[in-house]
XYZ file of C-alpha atoms in Angstrom:
605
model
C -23.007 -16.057 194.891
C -23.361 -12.456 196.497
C -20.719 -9.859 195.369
C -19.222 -7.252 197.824
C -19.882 -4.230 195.854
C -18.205 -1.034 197.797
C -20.848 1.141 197.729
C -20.796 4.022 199.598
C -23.608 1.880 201.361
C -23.358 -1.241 201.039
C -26.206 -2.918 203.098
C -29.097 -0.017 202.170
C -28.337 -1.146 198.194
C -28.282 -4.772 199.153
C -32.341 -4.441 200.448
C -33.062 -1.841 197.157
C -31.294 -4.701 195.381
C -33.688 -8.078 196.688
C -36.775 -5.779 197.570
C -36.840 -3.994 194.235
C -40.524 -3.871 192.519
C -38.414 -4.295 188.930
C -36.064 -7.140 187.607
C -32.253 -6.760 188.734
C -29.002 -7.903 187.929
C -25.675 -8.452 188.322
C -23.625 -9.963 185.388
C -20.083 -10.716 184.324
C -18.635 -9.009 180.900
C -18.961 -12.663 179.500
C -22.792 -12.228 180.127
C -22.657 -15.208 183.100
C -25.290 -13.881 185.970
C -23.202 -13.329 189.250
C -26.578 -11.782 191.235
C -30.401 -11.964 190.534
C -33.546 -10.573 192.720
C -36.647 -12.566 192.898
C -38.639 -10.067 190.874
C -36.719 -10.894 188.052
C -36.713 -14.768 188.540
C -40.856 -14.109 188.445
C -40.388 -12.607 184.814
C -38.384 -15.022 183.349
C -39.753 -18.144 185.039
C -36.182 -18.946 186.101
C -34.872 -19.817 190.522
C -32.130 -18.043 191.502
C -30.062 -21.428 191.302
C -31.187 -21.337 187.271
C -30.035 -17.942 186.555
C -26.647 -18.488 188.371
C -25.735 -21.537 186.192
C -26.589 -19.816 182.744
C -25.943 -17.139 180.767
C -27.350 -13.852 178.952
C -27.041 -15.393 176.291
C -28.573 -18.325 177.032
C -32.167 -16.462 178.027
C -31.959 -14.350 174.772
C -33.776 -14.051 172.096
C -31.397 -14.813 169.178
C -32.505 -11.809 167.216
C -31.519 -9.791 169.938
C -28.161 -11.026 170.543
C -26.363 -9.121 167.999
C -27.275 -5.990 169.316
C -26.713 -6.608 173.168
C -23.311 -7.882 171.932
C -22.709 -5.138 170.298
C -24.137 -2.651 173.199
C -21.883 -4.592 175.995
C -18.736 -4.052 173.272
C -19.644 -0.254 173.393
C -19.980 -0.313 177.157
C -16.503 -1.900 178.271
C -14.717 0.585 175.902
C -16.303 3.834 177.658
C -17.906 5.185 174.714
C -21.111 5.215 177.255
C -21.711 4.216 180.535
C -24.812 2.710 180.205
C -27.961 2.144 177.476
C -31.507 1.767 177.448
C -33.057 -0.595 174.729
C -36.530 -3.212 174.604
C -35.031 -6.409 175.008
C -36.697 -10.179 174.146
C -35.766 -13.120 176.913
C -36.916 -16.473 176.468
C -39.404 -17.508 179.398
C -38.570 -21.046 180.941
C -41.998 -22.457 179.615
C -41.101 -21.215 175.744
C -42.846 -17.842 175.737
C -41.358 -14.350 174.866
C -41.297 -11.961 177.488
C -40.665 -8.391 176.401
C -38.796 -6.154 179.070
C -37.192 -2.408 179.602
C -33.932 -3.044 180.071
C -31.345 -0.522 181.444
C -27.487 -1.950 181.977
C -25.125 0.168 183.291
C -21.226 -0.949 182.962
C -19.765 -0.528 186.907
C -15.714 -0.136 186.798
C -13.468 -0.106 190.044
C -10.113 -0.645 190.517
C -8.181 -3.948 191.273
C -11.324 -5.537 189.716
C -12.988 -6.660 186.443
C -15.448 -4.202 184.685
C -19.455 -5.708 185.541
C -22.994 -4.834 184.529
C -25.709 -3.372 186.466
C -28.604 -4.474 185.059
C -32.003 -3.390 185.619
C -35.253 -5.178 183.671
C -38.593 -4.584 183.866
C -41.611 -7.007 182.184
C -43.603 -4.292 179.118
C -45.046 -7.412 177.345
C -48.184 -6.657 177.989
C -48.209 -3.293 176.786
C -45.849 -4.240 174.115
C -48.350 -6.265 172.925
C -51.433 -3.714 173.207
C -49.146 -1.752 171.435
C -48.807 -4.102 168.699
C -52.315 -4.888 168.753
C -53.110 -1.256 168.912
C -50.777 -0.838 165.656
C -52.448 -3.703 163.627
C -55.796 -2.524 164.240
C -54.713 0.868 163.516
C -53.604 -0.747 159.966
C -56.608 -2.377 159.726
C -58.738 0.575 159.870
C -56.383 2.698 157.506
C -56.640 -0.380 155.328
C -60.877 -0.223 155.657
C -60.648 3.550 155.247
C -58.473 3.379 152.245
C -60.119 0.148 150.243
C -63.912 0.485 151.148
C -66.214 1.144 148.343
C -68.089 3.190 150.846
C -67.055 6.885 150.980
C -65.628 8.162 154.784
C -65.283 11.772 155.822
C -64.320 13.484 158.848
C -65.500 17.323 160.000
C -64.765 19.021 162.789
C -67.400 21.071 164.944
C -66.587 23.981 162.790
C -67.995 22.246 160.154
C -64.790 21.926 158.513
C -62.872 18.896 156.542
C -60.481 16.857 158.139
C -60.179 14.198 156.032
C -61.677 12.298 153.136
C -61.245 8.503 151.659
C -60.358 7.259 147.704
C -63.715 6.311 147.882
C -65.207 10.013 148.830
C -62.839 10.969 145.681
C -64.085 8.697 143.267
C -67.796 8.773 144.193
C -67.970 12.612 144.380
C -65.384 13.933 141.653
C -63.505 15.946 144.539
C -59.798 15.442 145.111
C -58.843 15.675 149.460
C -57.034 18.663 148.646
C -59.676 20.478 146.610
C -61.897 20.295 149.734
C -59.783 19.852 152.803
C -60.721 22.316 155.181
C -63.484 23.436 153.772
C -67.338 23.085 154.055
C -68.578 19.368 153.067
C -69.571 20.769 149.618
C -71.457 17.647 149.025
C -74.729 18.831 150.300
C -77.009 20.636 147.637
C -78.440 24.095 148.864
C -81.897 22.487 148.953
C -80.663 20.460 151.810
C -78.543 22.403 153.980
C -80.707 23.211 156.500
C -82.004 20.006 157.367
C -78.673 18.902 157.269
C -77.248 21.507 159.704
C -79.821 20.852 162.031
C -79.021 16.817 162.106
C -75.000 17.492 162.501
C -76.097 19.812 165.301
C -77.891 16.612 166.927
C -74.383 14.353 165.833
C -72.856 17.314 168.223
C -74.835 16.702 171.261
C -74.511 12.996 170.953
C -76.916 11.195 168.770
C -76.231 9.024 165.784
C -78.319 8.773 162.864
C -78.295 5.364 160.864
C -79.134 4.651 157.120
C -80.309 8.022 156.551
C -81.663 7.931 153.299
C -81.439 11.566 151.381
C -79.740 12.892 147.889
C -75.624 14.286 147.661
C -74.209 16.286 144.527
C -70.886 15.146 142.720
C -68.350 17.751 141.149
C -70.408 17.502 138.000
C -73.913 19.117 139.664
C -75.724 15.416 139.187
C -77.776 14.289 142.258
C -77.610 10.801 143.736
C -79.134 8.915 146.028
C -77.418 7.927 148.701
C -77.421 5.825 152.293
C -75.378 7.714 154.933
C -74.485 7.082 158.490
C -73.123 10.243 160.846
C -71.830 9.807 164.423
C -69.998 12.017 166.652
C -65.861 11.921 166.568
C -65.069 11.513 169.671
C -60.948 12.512 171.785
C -59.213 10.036 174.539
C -61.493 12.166 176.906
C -64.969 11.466 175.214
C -65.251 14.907 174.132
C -67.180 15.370 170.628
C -64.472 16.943 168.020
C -66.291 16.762 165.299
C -68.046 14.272 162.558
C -67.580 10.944 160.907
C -69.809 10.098 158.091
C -70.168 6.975 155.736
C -72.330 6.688 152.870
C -73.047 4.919 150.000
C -74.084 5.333 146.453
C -78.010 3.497 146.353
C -79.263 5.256 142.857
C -79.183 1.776 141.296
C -80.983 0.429 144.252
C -83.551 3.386 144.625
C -84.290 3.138 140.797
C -85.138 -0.652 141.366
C -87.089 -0.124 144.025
C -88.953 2.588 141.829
C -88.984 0.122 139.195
C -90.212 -2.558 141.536
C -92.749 -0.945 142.829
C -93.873 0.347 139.293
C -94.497 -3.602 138.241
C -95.763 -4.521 141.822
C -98.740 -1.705 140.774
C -99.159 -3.260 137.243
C -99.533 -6.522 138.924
C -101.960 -5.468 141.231
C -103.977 -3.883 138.161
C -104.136 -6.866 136.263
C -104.631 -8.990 138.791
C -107.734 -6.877 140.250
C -108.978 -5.674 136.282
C -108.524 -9.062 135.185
C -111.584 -10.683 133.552
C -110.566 -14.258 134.469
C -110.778 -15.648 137.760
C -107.231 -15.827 139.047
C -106.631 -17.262 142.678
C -103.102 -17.255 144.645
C -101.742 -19.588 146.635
C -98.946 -20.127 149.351
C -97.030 -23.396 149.132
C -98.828 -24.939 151.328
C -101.928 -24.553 149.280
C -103.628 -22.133 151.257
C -105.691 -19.410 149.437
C -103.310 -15.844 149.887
C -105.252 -13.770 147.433
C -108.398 -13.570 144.868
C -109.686 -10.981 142.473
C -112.797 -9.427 141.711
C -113.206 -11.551 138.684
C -113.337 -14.574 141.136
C -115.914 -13.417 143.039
C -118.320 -12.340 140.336
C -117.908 -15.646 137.817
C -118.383 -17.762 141.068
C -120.285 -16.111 144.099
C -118.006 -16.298 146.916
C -116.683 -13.787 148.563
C -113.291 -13.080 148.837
C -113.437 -13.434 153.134
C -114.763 -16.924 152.486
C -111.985 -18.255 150.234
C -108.618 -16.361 151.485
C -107.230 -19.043 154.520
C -108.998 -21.864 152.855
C -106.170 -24.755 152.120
C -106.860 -25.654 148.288
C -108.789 -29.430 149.064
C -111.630 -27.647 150.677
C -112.771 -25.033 147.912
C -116.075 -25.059 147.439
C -116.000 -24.727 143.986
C -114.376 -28.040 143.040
C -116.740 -30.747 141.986
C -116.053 -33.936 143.808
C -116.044 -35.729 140.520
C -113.019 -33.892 139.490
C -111.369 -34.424 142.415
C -108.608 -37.145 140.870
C -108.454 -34.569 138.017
C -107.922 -31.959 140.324
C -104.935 -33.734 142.642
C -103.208 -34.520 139.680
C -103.194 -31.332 138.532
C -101.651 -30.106 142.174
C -99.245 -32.474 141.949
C -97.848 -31.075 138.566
C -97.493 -27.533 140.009
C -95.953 -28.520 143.465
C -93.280 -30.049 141.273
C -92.748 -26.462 139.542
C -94.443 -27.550 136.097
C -96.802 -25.387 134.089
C -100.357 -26.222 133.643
C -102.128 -24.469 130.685
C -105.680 -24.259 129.160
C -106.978 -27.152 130.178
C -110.565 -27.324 130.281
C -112.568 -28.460 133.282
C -115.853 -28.034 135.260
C -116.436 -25.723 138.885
C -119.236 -25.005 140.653
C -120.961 -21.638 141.319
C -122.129 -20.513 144.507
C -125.684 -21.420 143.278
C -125.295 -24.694 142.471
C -124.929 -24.309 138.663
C -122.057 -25.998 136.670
C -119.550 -23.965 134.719
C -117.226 -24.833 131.950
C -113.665 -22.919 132.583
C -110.283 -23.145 131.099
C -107.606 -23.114 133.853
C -104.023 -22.332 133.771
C -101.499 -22.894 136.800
C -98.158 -21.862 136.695
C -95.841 -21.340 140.144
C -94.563 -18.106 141.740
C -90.875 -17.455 141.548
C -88.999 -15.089 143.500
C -85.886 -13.169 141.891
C -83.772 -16.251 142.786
C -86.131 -18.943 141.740
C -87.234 -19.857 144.882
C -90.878 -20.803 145.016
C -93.094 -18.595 147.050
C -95.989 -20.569 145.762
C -98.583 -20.566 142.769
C -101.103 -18.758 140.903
C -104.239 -20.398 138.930
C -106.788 -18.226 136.316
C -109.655 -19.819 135.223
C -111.808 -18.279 132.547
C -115.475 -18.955 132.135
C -116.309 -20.751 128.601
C -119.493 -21.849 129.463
C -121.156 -19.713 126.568
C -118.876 -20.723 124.011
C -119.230 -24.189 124.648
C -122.725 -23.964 123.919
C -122.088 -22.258 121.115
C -119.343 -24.815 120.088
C -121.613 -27.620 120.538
C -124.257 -26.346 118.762
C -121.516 -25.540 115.564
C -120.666 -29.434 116.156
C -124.038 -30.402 115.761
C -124.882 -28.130 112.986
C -121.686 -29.738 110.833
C -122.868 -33.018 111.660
C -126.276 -32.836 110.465
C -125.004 -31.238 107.460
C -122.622 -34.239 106.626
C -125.666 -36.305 107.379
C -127.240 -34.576 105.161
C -124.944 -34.784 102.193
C -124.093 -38.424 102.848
C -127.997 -39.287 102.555
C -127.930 -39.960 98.719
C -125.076 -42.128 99.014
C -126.643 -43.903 102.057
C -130.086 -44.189 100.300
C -128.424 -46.171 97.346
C -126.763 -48.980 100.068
C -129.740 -49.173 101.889
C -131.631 -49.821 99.012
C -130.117 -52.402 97.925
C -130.001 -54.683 100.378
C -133.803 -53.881 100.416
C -134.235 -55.018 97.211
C -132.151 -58.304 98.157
C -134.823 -59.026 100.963
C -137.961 -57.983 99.030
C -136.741 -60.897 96.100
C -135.846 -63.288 98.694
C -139.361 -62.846 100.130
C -140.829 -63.330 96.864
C -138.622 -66.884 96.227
C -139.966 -67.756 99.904
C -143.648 -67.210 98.868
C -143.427 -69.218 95.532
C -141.379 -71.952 97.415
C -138.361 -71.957 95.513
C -134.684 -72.918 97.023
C -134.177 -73.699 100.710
C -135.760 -71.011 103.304
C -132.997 -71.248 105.632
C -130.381 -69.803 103.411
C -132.820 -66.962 103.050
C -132.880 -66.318 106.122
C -129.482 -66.288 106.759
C -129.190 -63.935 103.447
C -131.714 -61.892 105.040
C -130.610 -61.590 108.042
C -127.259 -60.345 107.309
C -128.516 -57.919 105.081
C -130.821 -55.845 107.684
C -127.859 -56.423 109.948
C -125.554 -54.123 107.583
C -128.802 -51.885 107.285
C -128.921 -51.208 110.750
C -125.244 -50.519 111.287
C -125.668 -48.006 108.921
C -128.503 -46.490 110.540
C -126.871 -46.459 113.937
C -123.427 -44.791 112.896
C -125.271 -42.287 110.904
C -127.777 -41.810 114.201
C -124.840 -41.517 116.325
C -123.397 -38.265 113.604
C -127.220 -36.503 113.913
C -128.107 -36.932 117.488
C -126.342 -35.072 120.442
C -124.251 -37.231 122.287
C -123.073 -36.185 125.653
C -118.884 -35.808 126.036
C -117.671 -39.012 127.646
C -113.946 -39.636 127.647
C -113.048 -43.507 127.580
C -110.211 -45.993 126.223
C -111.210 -46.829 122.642
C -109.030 -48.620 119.878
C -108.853 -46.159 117.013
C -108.649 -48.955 114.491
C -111.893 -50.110 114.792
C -113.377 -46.502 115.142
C -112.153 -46.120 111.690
C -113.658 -49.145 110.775
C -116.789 -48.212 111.812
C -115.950 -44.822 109.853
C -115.048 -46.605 107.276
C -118.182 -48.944 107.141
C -120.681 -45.400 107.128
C -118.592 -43.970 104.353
C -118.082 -47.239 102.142
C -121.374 -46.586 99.758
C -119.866 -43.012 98.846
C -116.401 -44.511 98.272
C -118.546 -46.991 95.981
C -120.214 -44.155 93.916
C -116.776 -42.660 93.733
C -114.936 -45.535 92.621
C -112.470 -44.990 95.903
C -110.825 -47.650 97.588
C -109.567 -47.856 101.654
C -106.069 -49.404 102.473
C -104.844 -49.792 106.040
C -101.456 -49.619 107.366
C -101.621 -50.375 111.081
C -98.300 -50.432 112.476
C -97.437 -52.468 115.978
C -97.899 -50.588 119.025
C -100.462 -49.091 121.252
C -103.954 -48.218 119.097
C -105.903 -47.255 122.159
C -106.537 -44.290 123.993
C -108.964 -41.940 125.924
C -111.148 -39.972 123.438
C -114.722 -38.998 122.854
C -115.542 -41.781 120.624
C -118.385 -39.798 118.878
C -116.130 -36.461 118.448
C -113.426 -38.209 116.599
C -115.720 -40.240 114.383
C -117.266 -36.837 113.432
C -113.781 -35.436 112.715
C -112.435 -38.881 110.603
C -115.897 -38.664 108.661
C -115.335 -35.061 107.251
C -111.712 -35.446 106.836
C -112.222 -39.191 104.199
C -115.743 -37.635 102.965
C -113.433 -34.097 102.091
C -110.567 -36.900 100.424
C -113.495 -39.318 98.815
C -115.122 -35.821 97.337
C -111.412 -34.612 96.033
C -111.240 -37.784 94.166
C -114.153 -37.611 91.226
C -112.148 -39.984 88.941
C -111.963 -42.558 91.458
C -108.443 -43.299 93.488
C -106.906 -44.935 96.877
C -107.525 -43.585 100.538
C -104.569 -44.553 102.872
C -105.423 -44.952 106.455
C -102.281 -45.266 108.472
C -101.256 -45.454 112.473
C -98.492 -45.461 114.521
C -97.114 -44.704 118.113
C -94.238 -43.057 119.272
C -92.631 -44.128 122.477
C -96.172 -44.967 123.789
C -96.249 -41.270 123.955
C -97.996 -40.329 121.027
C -100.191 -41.655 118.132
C -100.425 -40.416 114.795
C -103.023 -40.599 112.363
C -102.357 -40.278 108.651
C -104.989 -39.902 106.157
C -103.447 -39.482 102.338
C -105.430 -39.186 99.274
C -104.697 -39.120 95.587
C -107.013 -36.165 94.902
C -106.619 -32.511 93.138
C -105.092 -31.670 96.169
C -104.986 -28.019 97.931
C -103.101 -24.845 96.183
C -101.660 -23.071 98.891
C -103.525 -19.997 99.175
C -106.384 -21.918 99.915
C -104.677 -24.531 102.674
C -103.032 -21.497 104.243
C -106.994 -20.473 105.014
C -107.801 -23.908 105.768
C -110.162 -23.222 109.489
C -110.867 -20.145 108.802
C -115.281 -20.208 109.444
C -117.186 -20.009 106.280
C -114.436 -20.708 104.226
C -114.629 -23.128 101.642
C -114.023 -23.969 97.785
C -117.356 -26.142 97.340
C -120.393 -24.847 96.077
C -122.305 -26.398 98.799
C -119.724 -26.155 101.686
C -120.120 -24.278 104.670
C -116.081 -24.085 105.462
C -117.069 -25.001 109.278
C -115.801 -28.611 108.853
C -112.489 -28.632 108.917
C -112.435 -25.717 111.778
C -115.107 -28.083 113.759
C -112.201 -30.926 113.455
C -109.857 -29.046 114.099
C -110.771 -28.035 117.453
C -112.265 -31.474 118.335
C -108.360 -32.508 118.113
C -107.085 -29.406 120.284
C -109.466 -30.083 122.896
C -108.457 -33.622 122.813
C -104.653 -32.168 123.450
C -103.822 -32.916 119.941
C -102.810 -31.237 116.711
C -103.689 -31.090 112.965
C -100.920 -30.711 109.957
C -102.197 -30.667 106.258
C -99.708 -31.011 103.488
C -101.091 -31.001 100.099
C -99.603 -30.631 96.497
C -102.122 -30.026 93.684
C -102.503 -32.526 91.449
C -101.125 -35.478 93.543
C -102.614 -35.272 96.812
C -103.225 -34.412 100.393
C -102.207 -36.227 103.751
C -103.964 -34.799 107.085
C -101.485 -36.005 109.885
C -103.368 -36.216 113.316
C -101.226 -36.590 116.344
C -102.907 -37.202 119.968
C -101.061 -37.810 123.349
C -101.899 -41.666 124.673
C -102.609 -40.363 128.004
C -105.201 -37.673 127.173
């Protein structure tokens, strides 16, 4: 309903009342609304028809009614005629609308006391100004708590302010240094420095400036920094913010870094093997020198080249050579295996190679390196040692191999003789006969196989009867030694891929060295057995002198030996045989009682 104020005029503040650009009212002590504008129905969401049926109250904000209860209270007893306070309503759809509110307490006689009240909406910059005020926070928070250190100058050059950070990082307290010059800067700098805050003046920013600061103490560090211009509401340059950051750690890793990355490059490019990187997608990255001198290509005609169309793979090792991939792709370790390449020429060459991947700091693979070394030489050389022992245990087992020949020669020659008078039944000389120059021939051909030079052909044998064979060459010396073979063959897998002739060379000198320890006569045990099809090991024991161990801690060394007629090559000979079959050799020995060679070789070599 309207109310008949008696204003001095009444219908001019009737049209400020409706027209009004703010919220107004009219309200009873009790806080019921007796006259509302539209402005303010706008603000609260609420018709006119709304407002009239509620309350103050009811629109409030019920942290806010305590105090506009207590407000009205000091209102109707005159202690003022009117207030001023930021007041919460509750908008029809459930929002909070913040507003300016100004009531004013109107008294006249014959009638009750009422309240003028005008409102206007401030929620939006109430809430800039809240936003304004958390951000504010935030950035005192970020000023405060960042490990970086923050100072401010002004365009005199002088200290505003400074952050823990600046403290802690530089030794200076904010009021050792507040207004005062940045004393941060050593002398050797200052110039430079003045001209760059001259260009922060004018405008410009400068970025990750990399240079050197000095703490309290006088030591130098390296630090990042970041200057920009401090700018008022206006846009007017008042001075300069800077941010940096201590980076001695970082710069000395980067020194150190760079200090390896230069030993890498030396050894890669001094290098005497071959050594060839690749990305992981097998394509050739990098080769050194080395590479192109031990093979003939250049390094323009290898570097793009994905790793199945080198050159200087034989096709014949091509299965070799994928399996080998395959192992390093996976992130395994490939190492001094030998294999064959091809030179530029034509001509085959003997290498050793070793793969291993390329790790970043965090294990990541950034691809793979290979070195191959050229052994061609040596394995001349190591052939010719091979054939140089084995003629020389051809040579000592002649006597013995004389005496079985002879023999069954002698067997033949009377058998002949019966034949010729016409004694006993022919055929069972011939049968005699022939089984006699049957064992002479096996004889021949194993020791024939020991002198000639036999080419290096890997293929699946069964070890037990290449010791038998071994066995059957050495049986006249065990004879003349009174030495007997047992065999312990356990269940499992007896075959693998060997050089048949290597091996036999390497079981001959290891019984011939236990038959020769033995001169009273004894037992050789021959025993085998596999591990997991994994592994197979070889055990040789003897009942002879045995080995003090001075001497077996020299065992391999060249040209050392305890016989008078040894060259001390044997056992070094064998020894390698089994390495480059992937294999190894332990001797334990106890004077007196015996020795027992153990040979262990991988099933899959």
């Amino acid at each position: 309903m309207a109310i008949n104020l008696a204003f001095s005029q009444p219908e001019l503040f009737s049209q400020a009342f409706k027209y009004s650009p703010i919220g107004m009212a009219i309200l009873s002590t009790e806080g019921k609304w007796l006259q509302v504008n539209s402005i303010l129905c706008q603000i609260i969401g609420y018709s006119e028809s709304d407002f009239l049926s509620m309350t103050f109250q009811d629109m409030s904000h019920p942290d806010d009614l305590d105090k506009a209860l207590n407000i009205r209270n000091q209102l109707l007893d005159g202690k003022m005629d009117s207030y001023q306070m930021e007041k919460r309503f509750i908008h029809r759809n459930g929002f909070i609308v913040w507003t300016l509110l100004v009531i004013t307490c109107i008294r006249e006689e014959h009638r009750p006391p009422l309240f003028f009240s005008q409102i206007i909406d401030i929620t939006e910059s109430k809430l800039a100004a809240e936003d304004l005020k958390a951000k504010t926070a935030q950035l005192e928070s970020f000023i405060k708590n960042t490990a970086d250190a923050i100072w401010v100058i002004d365009v005199e050059d002088a200290l505003l302010e400074v952050n823990p950070a600046f403290e802690t990082l530089f030794g200076w307290s904010a009021e050792e240094v507040k207004g005062k010059e940045l004393p941060i800067i050593p002398d050797f700098l200052k110039d430079s420095m003045n001209r760059i805050h001259q260009g922060i003046k004018a405008g410009e920013t400068v970025v990750c400036l990399e240079t050197i600061r000095q703490r309290k103490d006088g030591i130098f560090i390296n630090v990042e920094a970041t200057l920009s211009p401090l700018l008022n509401r206006s846009g007017s340059i008042i001075g300069i913010t800077g941010i940096c950051r201590d980076v001695t750690a970082r710069k000395r890793a980067e020194e150190d870094l760079k200090s390896k990355t230069e030993q890498y490059e030396s050894f890669i490019e001094n290098n005497s093997d071959a050594i060839i990187i690749f990305n992981n997608d097998g394509v050739v990255t990098r080769v050194n020198v080395a590479f192109e001198n031990m093979f003939g290509w250049s390094k323009e005609s290898v570097i793009g080249i994905e790793l199945h169309l080198l050159p200087f793979i034989p096709a014949d090792y091509y299965d070799e050579f994928k399996h080998m991939r395959e192992q390093v792709r996976d992130g395994h370790s490939i190492t001094g295996v030998e294999t064959t390449r091809i030179h530029k020429n034509g001509e085959y060459l003997n290498v050793v190679l070793t793969a291993s991947p390329i790790l970043d700091g965090k294990g990541n693979k950034l691809g793979w390196s290979v070195t191959l070394r050229d052994i061609t030489n040596w394995k001349i050389a190591q052939e010719h040692l091979q054939h140089s022992e084995k003629l020389s245990v051809a040579g000592q087992l002649a006597a013995g191999i004389a005496h079985e020949i002879r023999n069954p020669i002698t067997s033949i020659k009377g058998f002949i003789q019966l034949m010729k008078s016409g004694i006993g039944e022919k055929q069972t000389y011939f049968d005699i006969m022939s089984s006699e120059i049957e064992r002479i021939e096996l004889i021949l051909s194993e020791l024939l196989i020991l002198a000639k030079p036999q080419s290096i052909k890997y293929e699946r044998k069964d070890i037990r009867v290449l010791l038998s064979q071994v066995m059957t060459l050495l049986d006249s010396q065990a004879i003349l030694h009174n030495v007997e073979f047992s065999t312990e063959y356990q269940p499992g897998v007896t075959h693998l891929y060997c050089d048949e002739n290597q091996l036999k060379q390497v079981f001959i000198n290891f019984i011939k060295n236990s038959i020769e320890s033995m001169p009273e006569g004894g037992k050789i045990t021959i025993e085998i057995s596999s591990d997991r099809d994994q592994e197979m090991l070889i055990r040789l024991h003897d009942q002879g002198c045995g080995i003090p161990k001075e001497v077996l801690a020299k065992l391999g060394q060249p040209f050392y030996t305890t016989k008078e007629k040894g060259t001390g090559l044997g056992f070094m000979v064998s020894k390698k045989i089994i390495e480059n079959h992937n294999g190894k050799v332990h001797v334990q020995s106890e004077v007196n009682k015996g020795t027992t060679i153990e040979i262990t070789l991988p099933l899959s070599c």
